[in-house]
PDB file of C-alpha atoms in Angstrom:
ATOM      1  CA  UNK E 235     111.717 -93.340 -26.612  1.00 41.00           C
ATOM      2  CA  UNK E 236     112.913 -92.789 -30.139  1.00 43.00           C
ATOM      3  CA  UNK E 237     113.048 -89.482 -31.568  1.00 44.00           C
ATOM      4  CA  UNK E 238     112.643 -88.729 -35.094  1.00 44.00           C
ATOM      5  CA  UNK E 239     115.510 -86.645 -35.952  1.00 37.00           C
ATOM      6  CA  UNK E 240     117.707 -89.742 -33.597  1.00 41.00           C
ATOM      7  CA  UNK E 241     116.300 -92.374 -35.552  1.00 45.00           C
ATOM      8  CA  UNK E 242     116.827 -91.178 -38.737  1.00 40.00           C
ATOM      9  CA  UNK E 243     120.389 -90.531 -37.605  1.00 34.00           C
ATOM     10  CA  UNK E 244     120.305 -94.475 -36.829  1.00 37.00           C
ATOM     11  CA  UNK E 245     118.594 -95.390 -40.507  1.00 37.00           C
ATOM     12  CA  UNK E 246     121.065 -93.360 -41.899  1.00 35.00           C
ATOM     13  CA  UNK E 247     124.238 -94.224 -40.655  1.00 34.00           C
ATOM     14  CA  UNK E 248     126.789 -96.780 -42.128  1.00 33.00           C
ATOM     15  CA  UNK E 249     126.491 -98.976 -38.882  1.00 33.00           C
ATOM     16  CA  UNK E 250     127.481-102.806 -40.160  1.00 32.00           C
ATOM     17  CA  UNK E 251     128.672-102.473 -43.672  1.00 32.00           C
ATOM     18  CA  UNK E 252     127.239-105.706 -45.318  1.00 38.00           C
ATOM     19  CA  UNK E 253     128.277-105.569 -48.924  1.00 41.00           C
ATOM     20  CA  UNK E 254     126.525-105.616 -52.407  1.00 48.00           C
ATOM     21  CA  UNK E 255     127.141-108.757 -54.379  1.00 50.00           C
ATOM     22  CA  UNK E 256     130.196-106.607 -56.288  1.00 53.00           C
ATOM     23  CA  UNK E 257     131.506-106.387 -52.774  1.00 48.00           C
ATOM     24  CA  UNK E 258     130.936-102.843 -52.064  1.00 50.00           C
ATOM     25  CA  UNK E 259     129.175-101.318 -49.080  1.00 52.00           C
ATOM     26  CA  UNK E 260     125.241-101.701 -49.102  1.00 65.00           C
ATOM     27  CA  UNK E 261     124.169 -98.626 -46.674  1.00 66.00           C
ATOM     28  CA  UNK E 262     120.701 -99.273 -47.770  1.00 62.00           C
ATOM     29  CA  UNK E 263     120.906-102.595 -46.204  1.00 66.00           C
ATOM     30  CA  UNK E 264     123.289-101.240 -43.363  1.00 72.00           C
ATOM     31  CA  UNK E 265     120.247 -98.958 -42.331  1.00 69.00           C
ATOM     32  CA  UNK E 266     117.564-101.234 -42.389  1.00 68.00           C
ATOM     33  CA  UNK E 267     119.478-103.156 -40.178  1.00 72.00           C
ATOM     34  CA  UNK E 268     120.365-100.710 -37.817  1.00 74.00           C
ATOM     35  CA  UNK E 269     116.819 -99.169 -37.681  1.00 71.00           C
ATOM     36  CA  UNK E 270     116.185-103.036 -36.190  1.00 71.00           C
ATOM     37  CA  UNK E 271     118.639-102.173 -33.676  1.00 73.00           C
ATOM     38  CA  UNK E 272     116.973 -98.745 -32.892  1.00 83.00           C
ATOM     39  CA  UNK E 273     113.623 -99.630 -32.614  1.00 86.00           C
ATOM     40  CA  UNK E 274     114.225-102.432 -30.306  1.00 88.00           C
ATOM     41  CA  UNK E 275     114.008-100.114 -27.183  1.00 90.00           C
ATOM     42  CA  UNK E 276     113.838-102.561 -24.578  1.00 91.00           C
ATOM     43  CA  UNK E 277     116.863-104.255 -25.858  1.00 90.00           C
ATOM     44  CA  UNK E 278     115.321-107.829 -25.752  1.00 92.00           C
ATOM     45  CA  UNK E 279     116.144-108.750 -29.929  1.00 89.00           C
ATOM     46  CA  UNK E 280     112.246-108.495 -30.965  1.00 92.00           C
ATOM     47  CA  UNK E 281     110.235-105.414 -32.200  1.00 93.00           C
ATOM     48  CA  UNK E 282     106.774-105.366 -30.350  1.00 95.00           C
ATOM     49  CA  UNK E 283     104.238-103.788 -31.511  1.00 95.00           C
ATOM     50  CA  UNK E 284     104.220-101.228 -28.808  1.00 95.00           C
ATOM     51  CA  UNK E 285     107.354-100.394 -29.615  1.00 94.00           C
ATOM     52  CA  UNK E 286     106.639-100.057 -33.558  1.00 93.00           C
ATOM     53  CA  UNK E 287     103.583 -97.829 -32.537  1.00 95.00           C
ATOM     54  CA  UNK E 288     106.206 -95.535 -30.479  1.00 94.00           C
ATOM     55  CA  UNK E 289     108.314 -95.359 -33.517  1.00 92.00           C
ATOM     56  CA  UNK E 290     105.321 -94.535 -36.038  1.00 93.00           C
ATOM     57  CA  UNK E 291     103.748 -91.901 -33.840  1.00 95.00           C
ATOM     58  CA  UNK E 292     107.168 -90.537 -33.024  1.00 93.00           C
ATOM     59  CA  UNK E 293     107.765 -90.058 -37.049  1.00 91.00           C
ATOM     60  CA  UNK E 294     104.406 -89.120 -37.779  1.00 95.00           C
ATOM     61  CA  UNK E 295     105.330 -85.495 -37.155  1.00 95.00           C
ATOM     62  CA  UNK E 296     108.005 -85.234 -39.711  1.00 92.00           C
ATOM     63  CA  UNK E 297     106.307 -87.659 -42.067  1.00 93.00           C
ATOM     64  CA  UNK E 298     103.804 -84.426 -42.226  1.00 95.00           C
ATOM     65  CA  UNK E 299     105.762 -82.163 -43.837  1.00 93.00           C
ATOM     66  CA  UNK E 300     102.852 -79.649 -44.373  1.00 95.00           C
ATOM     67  CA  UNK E 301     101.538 -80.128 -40.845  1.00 95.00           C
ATOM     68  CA  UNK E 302      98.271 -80.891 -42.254  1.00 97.00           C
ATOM     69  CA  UNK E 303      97.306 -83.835 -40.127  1.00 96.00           C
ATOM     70  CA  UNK E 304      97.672 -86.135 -42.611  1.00 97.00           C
ATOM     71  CA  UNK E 305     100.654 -87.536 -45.165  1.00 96.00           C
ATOM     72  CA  UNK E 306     100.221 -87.852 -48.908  1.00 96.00           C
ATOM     73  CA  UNK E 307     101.811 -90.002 -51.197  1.00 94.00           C
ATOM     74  CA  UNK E 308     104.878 -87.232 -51.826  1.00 92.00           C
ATOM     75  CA  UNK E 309     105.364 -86.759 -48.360  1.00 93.00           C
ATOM     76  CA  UNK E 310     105.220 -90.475 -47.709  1.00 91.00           C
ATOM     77  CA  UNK E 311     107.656 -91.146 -50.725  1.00 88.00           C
ATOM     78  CA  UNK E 312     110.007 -87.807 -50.100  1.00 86.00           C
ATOM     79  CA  UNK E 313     110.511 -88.242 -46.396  1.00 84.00           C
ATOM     80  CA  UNK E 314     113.601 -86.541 -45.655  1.00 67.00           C
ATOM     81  CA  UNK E 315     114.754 -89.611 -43.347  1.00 68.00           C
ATOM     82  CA  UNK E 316     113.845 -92.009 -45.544  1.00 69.00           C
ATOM     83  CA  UNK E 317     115.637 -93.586 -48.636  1.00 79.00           C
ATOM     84  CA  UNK E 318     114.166 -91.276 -51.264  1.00 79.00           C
ATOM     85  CA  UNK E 319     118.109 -89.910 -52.216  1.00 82.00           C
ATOM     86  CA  UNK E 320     119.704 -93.000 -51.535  1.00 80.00           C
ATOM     87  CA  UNK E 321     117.213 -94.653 -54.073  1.00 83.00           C
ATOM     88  CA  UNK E 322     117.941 -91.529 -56.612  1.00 85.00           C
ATOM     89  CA  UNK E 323     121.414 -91.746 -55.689  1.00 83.00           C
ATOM     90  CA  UNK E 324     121.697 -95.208 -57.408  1.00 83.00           C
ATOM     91  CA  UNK E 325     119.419 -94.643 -59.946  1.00 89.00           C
ATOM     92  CA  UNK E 326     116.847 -96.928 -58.439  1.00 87.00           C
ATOM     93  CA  UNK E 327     114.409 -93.316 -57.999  1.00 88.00           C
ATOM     94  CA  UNK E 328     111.537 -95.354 -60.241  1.00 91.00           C
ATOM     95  CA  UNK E 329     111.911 -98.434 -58.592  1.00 89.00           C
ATOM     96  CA  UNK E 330     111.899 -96.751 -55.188  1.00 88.00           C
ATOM     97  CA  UNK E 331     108.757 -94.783 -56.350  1.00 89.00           C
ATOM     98  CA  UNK E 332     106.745 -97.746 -57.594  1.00 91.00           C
ATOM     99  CA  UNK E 333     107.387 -99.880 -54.360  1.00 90.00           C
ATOM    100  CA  UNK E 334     106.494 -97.021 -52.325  1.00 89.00           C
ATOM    101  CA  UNK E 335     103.762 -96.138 -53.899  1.00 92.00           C
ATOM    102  CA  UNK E 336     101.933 -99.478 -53.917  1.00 92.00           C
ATOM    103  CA  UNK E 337     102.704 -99.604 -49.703  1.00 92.00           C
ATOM    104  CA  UNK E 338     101.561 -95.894 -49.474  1.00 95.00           C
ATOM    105  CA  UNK E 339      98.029 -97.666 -51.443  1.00 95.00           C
ATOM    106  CA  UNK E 340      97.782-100.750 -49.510  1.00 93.00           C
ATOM    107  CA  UNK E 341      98.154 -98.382 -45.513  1.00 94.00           C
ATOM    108  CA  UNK E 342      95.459 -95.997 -47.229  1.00 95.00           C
ATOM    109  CA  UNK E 343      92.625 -97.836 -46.215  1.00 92.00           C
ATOM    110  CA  UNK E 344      90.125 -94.947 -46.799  1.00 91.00           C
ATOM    111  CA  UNK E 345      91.368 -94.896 -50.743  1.00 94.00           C
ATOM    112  CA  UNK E 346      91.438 -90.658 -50.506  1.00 96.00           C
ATOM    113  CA  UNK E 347      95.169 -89.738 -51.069  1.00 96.00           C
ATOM    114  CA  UNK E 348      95.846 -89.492 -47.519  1.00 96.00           C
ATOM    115  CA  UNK E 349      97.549 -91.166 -44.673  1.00 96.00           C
ATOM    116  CA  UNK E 350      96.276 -89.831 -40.944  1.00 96.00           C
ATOM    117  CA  UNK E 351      98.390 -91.255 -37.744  1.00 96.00           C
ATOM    118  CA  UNK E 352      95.803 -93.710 -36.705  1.00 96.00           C
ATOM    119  CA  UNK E 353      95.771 -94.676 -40.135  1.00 95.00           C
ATOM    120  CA  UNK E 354      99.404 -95.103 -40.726  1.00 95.00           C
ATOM    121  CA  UNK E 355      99.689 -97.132 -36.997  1.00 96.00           C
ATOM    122  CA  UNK E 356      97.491 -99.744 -38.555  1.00 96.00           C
ATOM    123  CA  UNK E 357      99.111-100.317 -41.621  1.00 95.00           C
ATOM    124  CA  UNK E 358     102.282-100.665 -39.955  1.00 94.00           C
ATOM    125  CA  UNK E 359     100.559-102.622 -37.443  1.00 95.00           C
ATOM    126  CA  UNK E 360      99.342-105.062 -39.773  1.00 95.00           C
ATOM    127  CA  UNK E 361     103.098-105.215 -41.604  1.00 94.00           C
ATOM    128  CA  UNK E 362     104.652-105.881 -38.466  1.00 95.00           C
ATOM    129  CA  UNK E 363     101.746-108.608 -37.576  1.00 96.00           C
ATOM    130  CA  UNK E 364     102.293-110.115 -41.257  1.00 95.00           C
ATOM    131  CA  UNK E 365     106.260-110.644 -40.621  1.00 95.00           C
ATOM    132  CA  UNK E 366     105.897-112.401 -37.727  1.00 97.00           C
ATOM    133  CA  UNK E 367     105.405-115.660 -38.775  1.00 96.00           C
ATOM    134  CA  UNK E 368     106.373-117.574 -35.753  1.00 96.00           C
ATOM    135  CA  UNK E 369     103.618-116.115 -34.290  1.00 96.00           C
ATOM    136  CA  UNK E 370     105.238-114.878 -31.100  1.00 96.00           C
ATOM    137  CA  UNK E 371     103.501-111.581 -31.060  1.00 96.00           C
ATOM    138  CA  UNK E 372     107.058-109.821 -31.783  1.00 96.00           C
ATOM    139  CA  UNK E 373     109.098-109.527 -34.941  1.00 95.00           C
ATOM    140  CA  UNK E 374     112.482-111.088 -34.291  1.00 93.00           C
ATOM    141  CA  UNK E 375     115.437-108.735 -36.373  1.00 88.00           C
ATOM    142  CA  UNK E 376     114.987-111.594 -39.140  1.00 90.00           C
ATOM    143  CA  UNK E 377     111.813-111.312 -39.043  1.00 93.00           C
ATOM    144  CA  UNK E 378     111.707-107.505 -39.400  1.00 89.00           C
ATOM    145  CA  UNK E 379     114.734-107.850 -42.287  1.00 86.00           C
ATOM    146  CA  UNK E 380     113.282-110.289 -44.684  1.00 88.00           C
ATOM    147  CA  UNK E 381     109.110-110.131 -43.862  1.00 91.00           C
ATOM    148  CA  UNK E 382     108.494-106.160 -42.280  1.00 91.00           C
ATOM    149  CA  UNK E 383     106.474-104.984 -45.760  1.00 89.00           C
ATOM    150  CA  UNK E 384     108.585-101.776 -45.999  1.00 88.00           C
ATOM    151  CA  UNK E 385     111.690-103.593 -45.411  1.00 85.00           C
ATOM    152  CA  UNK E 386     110.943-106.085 -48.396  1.00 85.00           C
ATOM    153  CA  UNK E 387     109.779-102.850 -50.496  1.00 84.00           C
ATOM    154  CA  UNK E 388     112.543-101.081 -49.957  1.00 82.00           C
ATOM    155  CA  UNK E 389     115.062-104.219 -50.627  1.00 80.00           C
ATOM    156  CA  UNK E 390     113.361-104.697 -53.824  1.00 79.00           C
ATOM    157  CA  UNK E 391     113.320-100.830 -54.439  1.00 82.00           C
ATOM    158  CA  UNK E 392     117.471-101.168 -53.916  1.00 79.00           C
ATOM    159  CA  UNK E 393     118.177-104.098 -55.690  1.00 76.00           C
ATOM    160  CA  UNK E 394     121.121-103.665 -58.347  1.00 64.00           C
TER     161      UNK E 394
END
């Protein structure tokens, strides 16, 4: 099982260093890649969607930040393991905002400010069912890279 505080160590580390088109180091992309790697707990190169369930109720906790039983849009966007500083960081904080916003919108189903777990499993759910477009019933890591919603958000939230 994935732990929160562990998988945030994952998203954040510098694992690969693919670079930016200048050549530098992109750790943005260098953690979305090897969140791939930790979510993959079975070790067999696809996310299922057990195993992207495991991950969301696993973060839910820290998502929650007030422990109210629910995650609003600042907790969502602010997420201490997320990308929130890297985005400031490189001055992409509006970008990163925007893009995050608008997913925060399309998981809140019930339209009242609010994210609960069951409602933040479907909406990742439906990503993960959305980027598989082979159809397999499991996101392969390209898959997850370049059609996993908050993957494409946050790549567009990055961009230079």
């Amino acid at each position: 099982m994935i732990r929160p505080l562990a998988c945030a160590l994952v998203l954040l580390s510098p694992a690969a260093a693919f670079a930016q088109t200048d050549g530098t180091p992109d750790a943005a992309r260098s953690a979305i890649e090897a969140s791939a790697l930790a979510l993959d707990t079975d070790g067999d190169g696809r996310l299922a969607p057990a195993e992207i369930d495991v991950a969301v109720t696993e973060m839910f906790p820290s998502l929650d930040a007030d422990g109210s039983g629910a995650v609003d849009r600042t907790e969502f966007e602010e997420w201490p393991f997320g990308f929130h500083d890297m985005a400031a960081h490189r001055d992409r904080a509006e970008a990163y905002h925007a893009v995050f916003g608008l997913l925060f919108d399309l998981f809140d189903r019930g339209g009242d400010g609010r994210l609960d777990l069951p409602e933040l499993r479907e909406g990742m759910a439906a990503a993960a069912a959305y980027a598989d477009r082979d159809g397999d019933g499991a996101m392969s890591r390209t898959e997850f890279l370049r059609g996993f919603v908050p993957n494409v958000a946050l790549r567009h939230a990055m961009r230079d």
